[in-house]
PDB file of C-alpha atoms in Angstrom:
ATOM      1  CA  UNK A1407    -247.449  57.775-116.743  1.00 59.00           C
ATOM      2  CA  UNK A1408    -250.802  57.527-118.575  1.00 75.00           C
ATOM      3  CA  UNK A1409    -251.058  54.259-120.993  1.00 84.00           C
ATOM      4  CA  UNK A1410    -253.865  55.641-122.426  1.00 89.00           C
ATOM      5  CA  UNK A1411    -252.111  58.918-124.161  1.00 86.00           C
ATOM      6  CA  UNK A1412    -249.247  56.678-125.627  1.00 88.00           C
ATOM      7  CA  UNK A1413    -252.007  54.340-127.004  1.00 93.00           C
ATOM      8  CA  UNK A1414    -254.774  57.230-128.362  1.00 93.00           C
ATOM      9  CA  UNK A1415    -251.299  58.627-130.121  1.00 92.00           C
ATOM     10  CA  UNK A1416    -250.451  55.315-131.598  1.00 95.00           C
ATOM     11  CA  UNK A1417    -253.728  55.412-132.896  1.00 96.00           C
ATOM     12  CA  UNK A1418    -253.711  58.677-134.567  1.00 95.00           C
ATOM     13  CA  UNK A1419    -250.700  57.624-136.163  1.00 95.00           C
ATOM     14  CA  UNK A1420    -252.074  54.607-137.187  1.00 97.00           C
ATOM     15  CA  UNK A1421    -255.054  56.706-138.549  1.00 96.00           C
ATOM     16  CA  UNK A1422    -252.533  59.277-140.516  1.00 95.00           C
ATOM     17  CA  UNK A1423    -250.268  56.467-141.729  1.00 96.00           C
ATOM     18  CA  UNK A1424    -254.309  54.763-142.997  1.00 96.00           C
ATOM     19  CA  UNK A1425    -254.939  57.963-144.948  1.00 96.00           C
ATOM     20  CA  UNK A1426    -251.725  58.796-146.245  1.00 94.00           C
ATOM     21  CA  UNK A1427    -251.760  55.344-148.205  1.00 95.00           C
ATOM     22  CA  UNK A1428    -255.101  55.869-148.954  1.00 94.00           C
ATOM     23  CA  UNK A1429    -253.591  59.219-150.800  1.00 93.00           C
ATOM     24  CA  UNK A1430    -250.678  57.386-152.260  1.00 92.00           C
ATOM     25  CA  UNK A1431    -252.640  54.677-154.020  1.00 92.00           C
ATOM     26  CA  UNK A1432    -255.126  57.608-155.236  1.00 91.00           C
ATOM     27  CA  UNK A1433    -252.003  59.527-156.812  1.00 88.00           C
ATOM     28  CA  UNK A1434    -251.463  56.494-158.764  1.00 88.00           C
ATOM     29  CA  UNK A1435    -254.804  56.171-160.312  1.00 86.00           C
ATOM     30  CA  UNK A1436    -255.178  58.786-163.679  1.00 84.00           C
ATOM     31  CA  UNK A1437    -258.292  60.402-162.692  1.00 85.00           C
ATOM     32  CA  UNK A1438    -256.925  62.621-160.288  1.00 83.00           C
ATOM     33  CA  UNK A1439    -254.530  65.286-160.475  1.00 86.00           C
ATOM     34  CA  UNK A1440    -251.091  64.201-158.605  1.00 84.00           C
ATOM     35  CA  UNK A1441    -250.185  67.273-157.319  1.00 89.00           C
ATOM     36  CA  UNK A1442    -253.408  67.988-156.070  1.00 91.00           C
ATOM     37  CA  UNK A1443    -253.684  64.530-154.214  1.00 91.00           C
ATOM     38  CA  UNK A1444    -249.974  65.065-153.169  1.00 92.00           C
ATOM     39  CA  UNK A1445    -250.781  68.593-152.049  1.00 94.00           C
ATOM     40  CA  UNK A1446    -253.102  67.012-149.628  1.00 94.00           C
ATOM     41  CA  UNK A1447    -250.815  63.853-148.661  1.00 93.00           C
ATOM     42  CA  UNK A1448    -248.898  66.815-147.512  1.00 95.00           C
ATOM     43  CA  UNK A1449    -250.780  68.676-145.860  1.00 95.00           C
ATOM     44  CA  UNK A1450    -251.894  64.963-143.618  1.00 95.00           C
ATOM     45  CA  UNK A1451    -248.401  64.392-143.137  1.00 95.00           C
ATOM     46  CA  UNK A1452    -248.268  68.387-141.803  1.00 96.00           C
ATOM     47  CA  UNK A1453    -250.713  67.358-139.326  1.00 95.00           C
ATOM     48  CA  UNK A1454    -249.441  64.362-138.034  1.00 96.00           C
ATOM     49  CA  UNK A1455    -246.042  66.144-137.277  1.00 95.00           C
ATOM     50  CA  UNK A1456    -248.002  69.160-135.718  1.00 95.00           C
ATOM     51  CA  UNK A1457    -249.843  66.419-132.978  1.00 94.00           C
ATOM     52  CA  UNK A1458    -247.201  64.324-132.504  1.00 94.00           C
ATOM     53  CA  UNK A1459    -244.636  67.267-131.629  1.00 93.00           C
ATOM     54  CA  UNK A1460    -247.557  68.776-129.334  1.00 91.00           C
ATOM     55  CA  UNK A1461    -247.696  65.320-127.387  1.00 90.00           C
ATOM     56  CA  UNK A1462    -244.059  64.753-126.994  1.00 89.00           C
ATOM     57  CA  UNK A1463    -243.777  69.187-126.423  1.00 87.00           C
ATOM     58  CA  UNK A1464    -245.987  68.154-123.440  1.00 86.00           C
ATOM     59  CA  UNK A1465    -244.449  64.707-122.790  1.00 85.00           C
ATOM     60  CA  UNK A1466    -241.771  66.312-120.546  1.00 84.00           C
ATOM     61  CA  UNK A1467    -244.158  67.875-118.193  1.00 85.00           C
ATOM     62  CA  UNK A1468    -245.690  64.258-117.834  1.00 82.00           C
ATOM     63  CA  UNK A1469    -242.821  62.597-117.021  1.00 85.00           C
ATOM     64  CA  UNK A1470    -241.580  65.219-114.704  1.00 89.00           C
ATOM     65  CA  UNK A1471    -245.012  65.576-112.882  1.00 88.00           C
ATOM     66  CA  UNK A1472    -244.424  61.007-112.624  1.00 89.00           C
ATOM     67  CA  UNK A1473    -241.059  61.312-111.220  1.00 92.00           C
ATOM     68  CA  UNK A1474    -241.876  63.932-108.842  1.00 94.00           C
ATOM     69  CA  UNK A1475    -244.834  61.931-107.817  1.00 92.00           C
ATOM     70  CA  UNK A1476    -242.225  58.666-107.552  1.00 93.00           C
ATOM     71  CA  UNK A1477    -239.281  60.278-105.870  1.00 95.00           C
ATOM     72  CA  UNK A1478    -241.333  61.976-103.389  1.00 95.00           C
ATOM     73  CA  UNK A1479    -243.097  59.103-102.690  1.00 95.00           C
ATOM     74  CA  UNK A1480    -239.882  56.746-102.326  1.00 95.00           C
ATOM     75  CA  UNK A1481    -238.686  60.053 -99.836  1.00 93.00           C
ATOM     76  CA  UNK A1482    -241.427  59.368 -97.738  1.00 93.00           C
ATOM     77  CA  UNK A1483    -241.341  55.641 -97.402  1.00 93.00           C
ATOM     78  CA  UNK A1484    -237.830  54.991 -97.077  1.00 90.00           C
ATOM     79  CA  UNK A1485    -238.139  57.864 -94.362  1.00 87.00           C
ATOM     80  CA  UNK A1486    -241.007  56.075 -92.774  1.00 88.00           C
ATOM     81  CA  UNK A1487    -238.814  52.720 -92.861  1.00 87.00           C
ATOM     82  CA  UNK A1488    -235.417  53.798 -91.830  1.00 84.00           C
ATOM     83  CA  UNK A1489    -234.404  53.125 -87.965  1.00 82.00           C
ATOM     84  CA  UNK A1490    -233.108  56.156 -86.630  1.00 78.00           C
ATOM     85  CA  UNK A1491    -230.490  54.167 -85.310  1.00 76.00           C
ATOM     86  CA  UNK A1492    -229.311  53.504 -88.419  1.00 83.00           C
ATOM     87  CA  UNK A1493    -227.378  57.172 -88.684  1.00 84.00           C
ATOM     88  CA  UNK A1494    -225.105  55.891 -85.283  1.00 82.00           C
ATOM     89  CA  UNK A1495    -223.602  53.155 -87.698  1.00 83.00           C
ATOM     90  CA  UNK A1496    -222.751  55.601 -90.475  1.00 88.00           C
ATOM     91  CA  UNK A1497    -220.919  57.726 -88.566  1.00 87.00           C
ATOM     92  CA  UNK A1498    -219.154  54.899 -86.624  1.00 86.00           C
ATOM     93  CA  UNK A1499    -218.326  53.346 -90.144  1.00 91.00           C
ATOM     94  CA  UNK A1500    -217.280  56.724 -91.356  1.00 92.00           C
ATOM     95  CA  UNK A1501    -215.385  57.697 -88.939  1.00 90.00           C
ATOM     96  CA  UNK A1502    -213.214  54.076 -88.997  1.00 92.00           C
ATOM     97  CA  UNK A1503    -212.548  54.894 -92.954  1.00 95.00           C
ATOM     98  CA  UNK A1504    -211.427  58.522 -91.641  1.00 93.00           C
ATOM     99  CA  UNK A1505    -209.243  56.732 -88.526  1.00 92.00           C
ATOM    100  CA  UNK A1506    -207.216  54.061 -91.297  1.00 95.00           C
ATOM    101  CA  UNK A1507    -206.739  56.695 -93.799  1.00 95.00           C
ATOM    102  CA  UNK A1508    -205.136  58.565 -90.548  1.00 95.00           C
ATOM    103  CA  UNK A1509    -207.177  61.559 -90.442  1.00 93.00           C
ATOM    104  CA  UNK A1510    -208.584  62.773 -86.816  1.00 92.00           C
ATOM    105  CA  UNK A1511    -212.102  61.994 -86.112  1.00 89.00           C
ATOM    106  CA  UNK A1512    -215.043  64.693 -86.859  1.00 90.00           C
ATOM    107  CA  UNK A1513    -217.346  63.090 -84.379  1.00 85.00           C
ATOM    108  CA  UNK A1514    -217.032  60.483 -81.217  1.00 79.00           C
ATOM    109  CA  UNK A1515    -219.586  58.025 -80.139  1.00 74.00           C
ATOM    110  CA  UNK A1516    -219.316  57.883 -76.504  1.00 76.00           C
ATOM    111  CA  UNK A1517    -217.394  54.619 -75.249  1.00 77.00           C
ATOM    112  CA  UNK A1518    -220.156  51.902 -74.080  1.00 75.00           C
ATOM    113  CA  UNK A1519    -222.917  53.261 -76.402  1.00 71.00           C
ATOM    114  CA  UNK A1520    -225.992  50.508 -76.638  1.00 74.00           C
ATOM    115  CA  UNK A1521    -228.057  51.365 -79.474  1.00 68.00           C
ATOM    116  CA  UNK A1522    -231.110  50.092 -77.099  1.00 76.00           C
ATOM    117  CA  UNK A1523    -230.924  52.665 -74.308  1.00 77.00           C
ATOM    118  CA  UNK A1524    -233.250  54.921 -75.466  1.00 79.00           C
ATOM    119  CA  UNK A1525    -235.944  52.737 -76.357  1.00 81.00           C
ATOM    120  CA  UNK A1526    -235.295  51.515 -72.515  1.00 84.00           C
ATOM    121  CA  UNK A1527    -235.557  55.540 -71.246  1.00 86.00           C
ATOM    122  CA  UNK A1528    -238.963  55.419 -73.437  1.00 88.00           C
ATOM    123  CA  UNK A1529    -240.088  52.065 -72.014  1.00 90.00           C
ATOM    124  CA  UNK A1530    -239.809  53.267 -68.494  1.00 91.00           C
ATOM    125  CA  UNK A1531    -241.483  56.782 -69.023  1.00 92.00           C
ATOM    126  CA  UNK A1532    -244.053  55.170 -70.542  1.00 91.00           C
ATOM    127  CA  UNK A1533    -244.631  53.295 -67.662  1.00 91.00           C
ATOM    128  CA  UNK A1534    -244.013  55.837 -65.175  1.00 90.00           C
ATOM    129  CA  UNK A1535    -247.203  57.694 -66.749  1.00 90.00           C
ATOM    130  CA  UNK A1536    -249.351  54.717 -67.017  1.00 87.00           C
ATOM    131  CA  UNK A1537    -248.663  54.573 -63.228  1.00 86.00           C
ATOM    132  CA  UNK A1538    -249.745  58.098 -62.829  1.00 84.00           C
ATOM    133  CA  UNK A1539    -252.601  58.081 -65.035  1.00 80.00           C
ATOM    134  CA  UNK A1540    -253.961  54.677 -62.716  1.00 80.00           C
ATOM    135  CA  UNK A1541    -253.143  56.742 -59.748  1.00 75.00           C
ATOM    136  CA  UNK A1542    -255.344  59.632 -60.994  1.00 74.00           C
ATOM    137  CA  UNK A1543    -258.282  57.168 -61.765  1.00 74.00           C
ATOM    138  CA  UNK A1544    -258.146  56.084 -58.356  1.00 70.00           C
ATOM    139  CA  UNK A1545    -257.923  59.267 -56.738  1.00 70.00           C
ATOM    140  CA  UNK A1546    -260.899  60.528 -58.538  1.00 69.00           C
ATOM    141  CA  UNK A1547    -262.974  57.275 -57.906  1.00 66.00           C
ATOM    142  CA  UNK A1548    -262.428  58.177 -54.224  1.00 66.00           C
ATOM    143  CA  UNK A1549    -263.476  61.777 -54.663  1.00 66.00           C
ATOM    144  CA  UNK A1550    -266.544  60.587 -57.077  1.00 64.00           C
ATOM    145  CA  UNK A1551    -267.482  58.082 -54.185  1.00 62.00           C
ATOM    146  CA  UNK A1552    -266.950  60.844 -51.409  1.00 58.00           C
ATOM    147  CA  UNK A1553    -269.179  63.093 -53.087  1.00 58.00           C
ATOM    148  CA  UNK A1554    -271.804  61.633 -53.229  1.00 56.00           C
ATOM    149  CA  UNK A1555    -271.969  60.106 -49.328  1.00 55.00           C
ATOM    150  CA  UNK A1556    -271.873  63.778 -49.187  1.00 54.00           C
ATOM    151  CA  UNK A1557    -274.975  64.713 -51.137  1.00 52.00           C
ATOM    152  CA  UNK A1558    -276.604  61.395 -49.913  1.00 53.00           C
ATOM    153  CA  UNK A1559    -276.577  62.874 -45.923  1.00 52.00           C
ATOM    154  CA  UNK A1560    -277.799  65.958 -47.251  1.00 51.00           C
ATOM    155  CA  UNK A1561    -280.940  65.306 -48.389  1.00 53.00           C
ATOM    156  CA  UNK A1562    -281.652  62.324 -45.643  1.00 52.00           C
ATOM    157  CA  UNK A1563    -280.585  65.130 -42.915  1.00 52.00           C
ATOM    158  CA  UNK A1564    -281.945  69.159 -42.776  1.00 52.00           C
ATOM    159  CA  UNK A1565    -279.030  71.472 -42.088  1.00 53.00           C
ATOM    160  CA  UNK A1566    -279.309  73.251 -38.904  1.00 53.00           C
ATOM    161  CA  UNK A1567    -281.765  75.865 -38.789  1.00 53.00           C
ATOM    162  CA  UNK A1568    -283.511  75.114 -42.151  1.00 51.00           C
ATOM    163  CA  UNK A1569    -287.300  75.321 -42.148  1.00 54.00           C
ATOM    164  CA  UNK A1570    -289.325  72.652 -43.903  1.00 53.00           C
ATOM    165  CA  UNK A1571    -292.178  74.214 -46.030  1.00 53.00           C
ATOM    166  CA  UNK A1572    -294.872  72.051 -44.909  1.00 52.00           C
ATOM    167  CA  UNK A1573    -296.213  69.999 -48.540  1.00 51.00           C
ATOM    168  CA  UNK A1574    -299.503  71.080 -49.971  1.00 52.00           C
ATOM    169  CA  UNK A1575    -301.863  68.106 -49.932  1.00 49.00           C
ATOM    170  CA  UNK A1576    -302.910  67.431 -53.733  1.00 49.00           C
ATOM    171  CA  UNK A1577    -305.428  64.298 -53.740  1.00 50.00           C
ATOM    172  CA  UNK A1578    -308.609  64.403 -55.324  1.00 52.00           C
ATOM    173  CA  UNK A1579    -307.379  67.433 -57.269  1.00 51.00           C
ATOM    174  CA  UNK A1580    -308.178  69.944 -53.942  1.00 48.00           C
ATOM    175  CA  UNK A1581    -305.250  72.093 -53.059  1.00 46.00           C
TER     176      UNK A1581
END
């Protein structure tokens, strides 16, 4: 929520409530009229009524537009926070509220159930692909290396019935 509104309201109010006495000690005072100066007291106090109601009119909106902001935000993180794990012991403790009230279960949790056998299942494919991904490395060092024995012979050796162009002789800029 914006500080700043509440505290630029205050001050109009503060700034009304300045002129309004500033009216009321003029009333007293014979030289002006008193319905005239109340007239216009009046017509202050009109205003002040007129901006307050359109702040707090529009106040709602603010504080809506905060709380979406906040709940969505407190969505997120407790989302971001929460073990997914956590859901197995909800339904194990719901379900032993359902069993001593004598009702018949809605779900079972397999007998034996470790809460850590699926981060073991991740461990070990992660592993198996680090193994594959070194084995790939490898194999295409060996083709890199292979490749280029391969280009190396052919250019120290002519292929079979290749002619050499004989090399035009270029010194002292004669051709």
């Amino acid at each position: 929520m914006n500080l700043r509104l509440f505290q630029e309201l205050a001050e109009l109010n503060v700034a009304f409530e300045q002129v309004i006495q500033g009216l009321q000690r003029m009333e007293k005072v014979k030289l002006y009229h008193g319905d005239i100066i109340r007239y216009a007291r009046a017509d202050v106090e009109s205003a002040r009524v007129d901006a307050n109601r359109e702040f707090f009119d529009n106040f709602d909106q603010i504080v809506e537009d905060d709380a979406v902001w906040a709940y969505k935000f407190q969505r997120e993180y407790n989302k971001k926070i929460k073990d997914p794990d956590d859901i197995y012991l909800e339904i194990k403790d719901s379900e032993e509220r359902r069993k001593k009230k004598g009702l018949p279960p809605r779900l079972v949790i397999l007998p034996g159930w470790d809460m850590s056998d699926e981060e073991r299942c991740d461990e070990k494919q992660a592993k198996k692909r680090k193994r594959a991904g070194n084995k790939a490395q490898k194999t295409t060092k060996k083709r890199k290396s292979h490749h280029s024995k391969s280009s190396r012979r052919a250019t120290d050796h002519p292929q079979k019935g290749a002619t050499l162009t004989p090399e035009k002789d270029t010194t002292n800029g004669e051709t």
